[in-house]
Amino acid sequence: MFEIKDDFYLNDKPIKIISGAIHYFRVVPEYWEDRLLKLKAMGCNTVETYVPWNAHEPEEGQFNFEWILDIRSFIQTAQKVGLMVIVRPSPYICAEWEFGGLPAWLLQYEDMKLRVNHPIFLEKVDNYFQRLFQEFADLQIEQGGPIIMMQVENEYGSFGSDKTYLKKVAQMMRKYGATVPFVTSDGAWSDMLKNGTVLDDAYPTVNCGSKLVESMQEVRNFTKSEGPLMVMEYWIGWFDAWGRDHHTRDFESAAQELDEALEIGHVNFYMFHGGTNFGFWNGSNYYETHSPDTTSYDYDAPLTEWGDVSEKYKALQTVIKKHATVEEVALPEPIKKIHYGTYQVTNSTSLFANLENLAVKSEHSYTLPMEKLGQNFGYVLYETDLGEAREIHDFKLLGANDRAQVFVNDKHVLTQYDQELGTEATFPLADEENRLSILVENLGRVNYSSVLNHQHKGINEGVIMNRAFLSDWNHYSLPLDNIDQVDFTKAYQAGLPSFHQFKVEIDEIGDTFIDMTGWGKGVVFVNGFNLGRFWEIGPQFRLYLPGPLLKQGENTIVIFETEGVVKDTITLTDIPPFERQ
């Protein structure tokens, strides 16, 4: 039995919660036990995880709880190594995750309002919770499982103030079997605690990266009652975005803050182990400009993206030993990092030559956004005829997100990104017949703030040319979930979006890192698995490749590159994406 009274109680005895976040969906399952054991060895007694709705219900009514999404097995593994579990279910998680965990198919419902007391949205949440809670309702502590708490929504106070909505989410969770105590988590400033707290249904906790004691006291001031003080997210590092600096935080200040916080309360590290934004799952932020997150979610966490203990880990472990008994844990053998060497490209082919075998094609009089095409991620290619040679004035992409490359007769004309989209462009049409192709990429839906309500990708409003909308479009949906359909016997043309195949023979399996230095922008696939994005603007230039994604013998790596900036080699190295101690 776990209870929240004047403190946290486990079986009627006070317990100090020292927890760390590990997202099962950012770590290959073969490494779950390794990461969880290292969490326990640092001195933590609990693991916390979000639950991404969009990954578990990628299409409405179609659910996935297999392999990296097997949340039940992750929770059972945590119990096996002796950890308690805090579960933070959807509907919304933020987490620098695509659309904050919300499924993109929600955007097909034009009258729906997200994260409020709207009947359609709540109906979809209810359908999801009904299936989700079947995975772990029986793993709560009253039934002999490790789950001690669950969170209602996430940082709602920085989005809205709809208490009816929050209460209904809590009621749904209870309806489908949640019996453990509920918490909320919000920032400790402005109106965030006031907006996001529902005291009758969930106990408030705070999220912060500094001034932990001050933030915890804000909860006491807000509730005006005695109760446990907890930082649900102690931001021990920070995430990275493409084109920005790599974030780090010194371990001395992190350890000092922890020491002070544990004197008066309870802490969950966000993140203990960040992991990887595999595939197209990275989120984005939008303040002054669009800021998509990198493939690495290392977060400068105590345990690196590739599972190594850092100096920060050791410093925090020392502090924890002052406040709790740290059990000696026999750790697994270190995971070997291998420099496999450099490999030559075996085949190359252009995207345009592969449209018919890769894409679902549809014809419409006007451009449709990705979501109206039944597509969530990847790219959409729009194509239409422009007619005879002439000067093009006032060329505009209206309602387009996030990045568009414009081609005429398979020749690159211009690229627009973020705020450039919708600005006027001019160019000549030199040939007697001219075909316009526009490749639009979803760089990751925004995961935080009011911009959540405007996350259609592709071209939503249309294309203006010489002051009139263009019509009669072919749409090619390119989620790239069928990379095995690329036909490398088809033509390759330099300077255009293209696929490049590498054959990698290995005898020994270990972790490695794919060095993408010298490549432009795109995605890497390893044995058909979407490893994630690369982009020459950095700060990440190497992609972490966990050993379980490889096999002894021949491995196939396919690189999709969109800028025409390519090499004829790749290197698999033992040098991590961000070298640090």
Tab-separated table of N, CA and C in Angstrom, residues 119-201:
chain	number	residue	atom	x	y	z
A	119	PRO	N	-15.919	17.299	-26.187
A	119	PRO	CA	-16.433	15.921	-26.215
A	119	PRO	C	-15.695	14.988	-27.164
A	120	ILE	N	-15.281	15.479	-28.325
A	120	ILE	CA	-14.593	14.590	-29.273
A	120	ILE	C	-13.219	14.212	-28.732
A	121	PHE	N	-12.486	15.210	-28.219
A	121	PHE	CA	-11.156	14.910	-27.679
A	121	PHE	C	-11.252	13.935	-26.513
A	122	LEU	N	-12.176	14.163	-25.611
A	122	LEU	CA	-12.319	13.278	-24.453
A	122	LEU	C	-12.773	11.886	-24.868
A	123	GLU	N	-13.560	11.786	-25.912
A	123	GLU	CA	-13.956	10.468	-26.422
A	123	GLU	C	-12.735	9.687	-26.904
A	124	LYS	N	-11.813	10.381	-27.602
A	124	LYS	CA	-10.607	9.711	-28.111
A	124	LYS	C	-9.685	9.313	-26.954
A	125	VAL	N	-9.580	10.174	-25.934
A	125	VAL	CA	-8.769	9.836	-24.762
A	125	VAL	C	-9.357	8.616	-24.061
A	126	ASP	N	-10.665	8.600	-23.904
A	126	ASP	CA	-11.335	7.485	-23.242
A	126	ASP	C	-11.086	6.175	-23.971
A	127	ASN	N	-11.184	6.191	-25.301
A	127	ASN	CA	-10.934	4.976	-26.091
A	127	ASN	C	-9.507	4.479	-25.884
A	128	TYR	N	-8.577	5.417	-25.838
A	128	TYR	CA	-7.169	5.070	-25.645
A	128	TYR	C	-6.913	4.513	-24.250
A	129	PHE	N	-7.403	5.204	-23.233
A	129	PHE	CA	-7.199	4.746	-21.856
A	129	PHE	C	-7.801	3.358	-21.635
A	130	GLN	N	-8.935	3.100	-22.257
A	130	GLN	CA	-9.565	1.791	-22.102
A	130	GLN	C	-8.615	0.677	-22.516
A	131	ARG	N	-7.844	0.904	-23.594
A	131	ARG	CA	-6.875	-0.093	-24.055
A	131	ARG	C	-5.568	-0.010	-23.279
A	132	LEU	N	-5.092	1.198	-23.005
A	132	LEU	CA	-3.799	1.370	-22.358
A	132	LEU	C	-3.747	0.716	-20.991
A	133	PHE	N	-4.762	0.938	-20.173
A	133	PHE	CA	-4.706	0.470	-18.791
A	133	PHE	C	-4.782	-1.048	-18.679
A	134	GLN	N	-5.153	-1.714	-19.764
A	134	GLN	CA	-5.092	-3.175	-19.765
A	134	GLN	C	-3.653	-3.665	-19.664
A	135	GLU	N	-2.695	-2.819	-20.052
A	135	GLU	CA	-1.287	-3.200	-20.043
A	135	GLU	C	-0.687	-3.199	-18.649
A	136	PHE	N	-1.182	-2.349	-17.741
A	136	PHE	CA	-0.477	-2.245	-16.453
A	136	PHE	C	-1.373	-2.029	-15.238
A	137	ALA	N	-2.692	-2.045	-15.391
A	137	ALA	CA	-3.556	-1.837	-14.225
A	137	ALA	C	-3.283	-2.862	-13.128
A	138	ASP	N	-2.967	-4.085	-13.526
A	138	ASP	CA	-2.714	-5.140	-12.529
A	138	ASP	C	-1.290	-5.103	-11.997
A	139	LEU	N	-0.495	-4.127	-12.422
A	139	LEU	CA	0.882	-4.003	-11.935
A	139	LEU	C	1.007	-2.897	-10.887
A	140	GLN	N	-0.129	-2.433	-10.365
A	140	GLN	CA	-0.111	-1.454	-9.287
A	140	GLN	C	0.218	-2.140	-7.968
A	141	ILE	N	0.684	-1.352	-7.029
A	141	ILE	CA	1.270	-1.912	-5.817
A	141	ILE	C	0.257	-2.689	-4.981
A	142	GLU	N	-1.021	-2.302	-5.024
A	142	GLU	CA	-2.030	-3.036	-4.249
A	142	GLU	C	-2.199	-4.464	-4.734
A	143	GLN	N	-1.800	-4.705	-5.993
A	143	GLN	CA	-1.929	-6.038	-6.566
A	143	GLN	C	-0.566	-6.738	-6.677
A	144	GLY	N	0.398	-6.241	-5.949
A	144	GLY	CA	1.709	-6.864	-5.944
A	144	GLY	C	2.672	-6.345	-6.990
A	145	GLY	N	2.285	-5.300	-7.721
A	145	GLY	CA	3.158	-4.722	-8.732
A	145	GLY	C	3.992	-3.581	-8.182
A	146	PRO	N	4.787	-2.916	-9.030
A	146	PRO	CA	5.690	-1.862	-8.555
A	146	PRO	C	5.152	-0.439	-8.714
A	147	ILE	N	3.998	-0.242	-9.359
A	147	ILE	CA	3.515	1.113	-9.639
A	147	ILE	C	2.961	1.728	-8.354
A	148	ILE	N	3.512	2.884	-7.955
A	148	ILE	CA	3.097	3.530	-6.707
A	148	ILE	C	2.304	4.821	-6.939
A	149	MET	N	2.507	5.466	-8.082
A	149	MET	CA	1.805	6.721	-8.382
A	149	MET	C	1.573	6.826	-9.879
A	150	MET	N	0.564	7.618	-10.266
A	150	MET	CA	0.341	7.987	-11.650
A	150	MET	C	0.079	9.484	-11.709
A	151	GLN	N	0.408	10.067	-12.839
A	151	GLN	CA	0.242	11.512	-13.017
A	151	GLN	C	-0.952	11.798	-13.918
A	152	VAL	N	-1.712	12.829	-13.569
A	152	VAL	CA	-2.841	13.291	-14.377
A	152	VAL	C	-2.352	14.396	-15.309
A	153	GLU	N	-2.474	14.156	-16.626
A	153	GLU	CA	-2.022	15.117	-17.637
A	153	GLU	C	-0.550	15.474	-17.386
A	154	ASN	N	-0.114	16.647	-17.830
A	154	ASN	CA	1.294	17.017	-17.647
A	154	ASN	C	1.477	18.509	-17.852
A	155	GLU	N	2.031	19.179	-16.847
A	155	GLU	CA	2.309	20.617	-16.921
A	155	GLU	C	1.120	21.378	-17.509
A	156	TYR	N	-0.074	20.997	-17.049
A	156	TYR	CA	-1.268	21.608	-17.631
A	156	TYR	C	-1.363	23.094	-17.308
A	157	GLY	N	-0.785	23.481	-16.173
A	157	GLY	CA	-0.869	24.878	-15.770
A	157	GLY	C	-0.185	25.841	-16.710
A	158	SER	N	0.704	25.350	-17.575
A	158	SER	CA	1.352	26.219	-18.564
A	158	SER	C	0.632	26.185	-19.907
A	159	PHE	N	-0.545	25.506	-19.941
A	159	PHE	CA	-1.331	25.448	-21.175
A	159	PHE	C	-2.734	26.002	-20.982
A	160	GLY	N	-3.409	25.575	-19.902
A	160	GLY	CA	-4.797	25.967	-19.722
A	160	GLY	C	-5.192	25.969	-18.256
A	161	SER	N	-6.467	26.222	-18.038
A	161	SER	CA	-6.988	26.271	-16.670
A	161	SER	C	-8.326	25.548	-16.558
A	162	ASP	N	-8.561	24.585	-17.432
A	162	ASP	CA	-9.831	23.869	-17.506
A	162	ASP	C	-9.847	22.739	-16.472
A	163	LYS	N	-10.296	23.038	-15.271
A	163	LYS	CA	-10.309	22.040	-14.199
A	163	LYS	C	-11.301	20.914	-14.489
A	164	THR	N	-12.361	21.223	-15.208
A	164	THR	CA	-13.315	20.173	-15.575
A	164	THR	C	-12.626	19.115	-16.428
A	165	TYR	N	-11.803	19.572	-17.363
A	165	TYR	CA	-11.038	18.640	-18.200
A	165	TYR	C	-10.121	17.765	-17.355
A	166	LEU	N	-9.366	18.382	-16.440
A	166	LEU	CA	-8.446	17.611	-15.609
A	166	LEU	C	-9.187	16.582	-14.769
A	167	LYS	N	-10.314	16.968	-14.203
A	167	LYS	CA	-11.089	16.037	-13.391
A	167	LYS	C	-11.610	14.871	-14.233
A	168	LYS	N	-12.007	15.153	-15.464
A	168	LYS	CA	-12.517	14.083	-16.317
A	168	LYS	C	-11.407	13.115	-16.721
A	169	VAL	N	-10.194	13.633	-16.948
A	169	VAL	CA	-9.062	12.744	-17.232
A	169	VAL	C	-8.803	11.838	-16.033
A	170	ALA	N	-8.810	12.415	-14.833
A	170	ALA	CA	-8.609	11.618	-13.618
A	170	ALA	C	-9.710	10.572	-13.462
A	171	GLN	N	-10.935	10.946	-13.755
A	171	GLN	CA	-12.058	10.007	-13.645
A	171	GLN	C	-11.909	8.847	-14.626
A	172	MET	N	-11.445	9.145	-15.843
A	172	MET	CA	-11.208	8.076	-16.825
A	172	MET	C	-10.154	7.100	-16.329
A	173	MET	N	-9.086	7.635	-15.758
A	173	MET	CA	-8.022	6.773	-15.257
A	173	MET	C	-8.558	5.856	-14.163
A	174	ARG	N	-9.386	6.392	-13.267
A	174	ARG	CA	-9.988	5.561	-12.223
A	174	ARG	C	-10.940	4.522	-12.845
A	175	LYS	N	-11.690	4.959	-13.837
A	175	LYS	CA	-12.663	4.059	-14.459
A	175	LYS	C	-11.993	2.821	-15.032
A	176	TYR	N	-10.786	2.993	-15.573
A	176	TYR	CA	-10.114	1.871	-16.222
A	176	TYR	C	-9.086	1.187	-15.321
A	177	GLY	N	-9.193	1.445	-14.002
A	177	GLY	CA	-8.462	0.592	-13.079
A	177	GLY	C	-7.367	1.216	-12.275
A	178	ALA	N	-7.103	2.524	-12.417
A	178	ALA	CA	-6.055	3.163	-11.620
A	178	ALA	C	-6.508	3.268	-10.169
A	179	THR	N	-5.708	2.735	-9.250
A	179	THR	CA	-6.037	2.758	-7.820
A	179	THR	C	-5.001	3.493	-6.986
A	180	VAL	N	-3.796	3.682	-7.513
A	180	VAL	CA	-2.730	4.338	-6.749
A	180	VAL	C	-3.001	5.834	-6.658
A	181	PRO	N	-2.307	6.547	-5.771
A	181	PRO	CA	-2.482	7.997	-5.680
A	181	PRO	C	-2.099	8.701	-6.990
A	182	PHE	N	-2.793	9.822	-7.243
A	182	PHE	CA	-2.532	10.644	-8.420
A	182	PHE	C	-1.736	11.884	-8.015
A	183	VAL	N	-0.903	12.363	-8.949
A	183	VAL	CA	-0.198	13.632	-8.782
A	183	VAL	C	-0.373	14.459	-10.044
A	184	THR	N	-0.127	15.754	-9.921
A	184	THR	CA	0.060	16.634	-11.069
A	184	THR	C	1.466	17.195	-10.984
A	185	SER	N	1.968	17.739	-12.081
A	185	SER	CA	3.287	18.387	-12.044
A	185	SER	C	3.236	19.650	-12.890
A	186	ASP	N	3.732	20.747	-12.305
A	186	ASP	CA	3.700	22.048	-12.973
A	186	ASP	C	4.893	22.873	-12.526
A	187	GLY	N	5.142	23.933	-13.261
A	187	GLY	CA	6.110	24.910	-12.812
A	187	GLY	C	5.613	25.590	-11.548
A	188	ALA	N	6.534	26.141	-10.782
A	188	ALA	CA	6.175	26.730	-9.487
A	188	ALA	C	6.073	28.246	-9.571
A	189	TRP	N	5.820	28.779	-10.754
A	189	TRP	CA	5.778	30.221	-10.896
A	189	TRP	C	4.509	30.658	-11.634
A	190	SER	N	4.263	31.951	-11.612
A	190	SER	CA	3.095	32.538	-12.254
A	190	SER	C	1.829	31.828	-11.775
A	191	ASP	N	0.907	31.530	-12.694
A	191	ASP	CA	-0.343	30.855	-12.333
A	191	ASP	C	-0.284	29.354	-12.577
A	192	MET	N	0.896	28.804	-12.788
A	192	MET	CA	0.986	27.405	-13.233
A	192	MET	C	0.423	26.426	-12.208
A	193	LEU	N	0.798	26.573	-10.942
A	193	LEU	CA	0.247	25.684	-9.923
A	193	LEU	C	-1.265	25.877	-9.793
A	194	LYS	N	-1.705	27.099	-9.836
A	194	LYS	CA	-3.132	27.390	-9.720
A	194	LYS	C	-3.907	26.761	-10.877
A	195	ASN	N	-3.393	26.889	-12.088
A	195	ASN	CA	-4.091	26.376	-13.265
A	195	ASN	C	-4.094	24.856	-13.338
A	196	GLY	N	-2.982	24.233	-12.937
A	196	GLY	CA	-2.807	22.812	-13.213
A	196	GLY	C	-3.117	21.877	-12.073
A	197	THR	N	-3.510	22.403	-10.925
A	197	THR	CA	-3.724	21.563	-9.748
A	197	THR	C	-5.208	21.266	-9.544
A	198	VAL	N	-5.513	20.023	-9.245
A	198	VAL	CA	-6.874	19.611	-8.859
A	198	VAL	C	-6.738	18.848	-7.539
A	199	LEU	N	-6.787	19.573	-6.438
A	199	LEU	CA	-6.406	19.024	-5.141
A	199	LEU	C	-7.263	17.846	-4.706
A	200	ASP	N	-8.516	17.826	-5.096
A	200	ASP	CA	-9.375	16.709	-4.689
A	200	ASP	C	-9.012	15.419	-5.405
A	201	ASP	N	-8.336	15.547	-6.545
A	201	ASP	CA	-8.065	14.383	-7.386
A	201	ASP	C	-6.591	14.018	-7.497
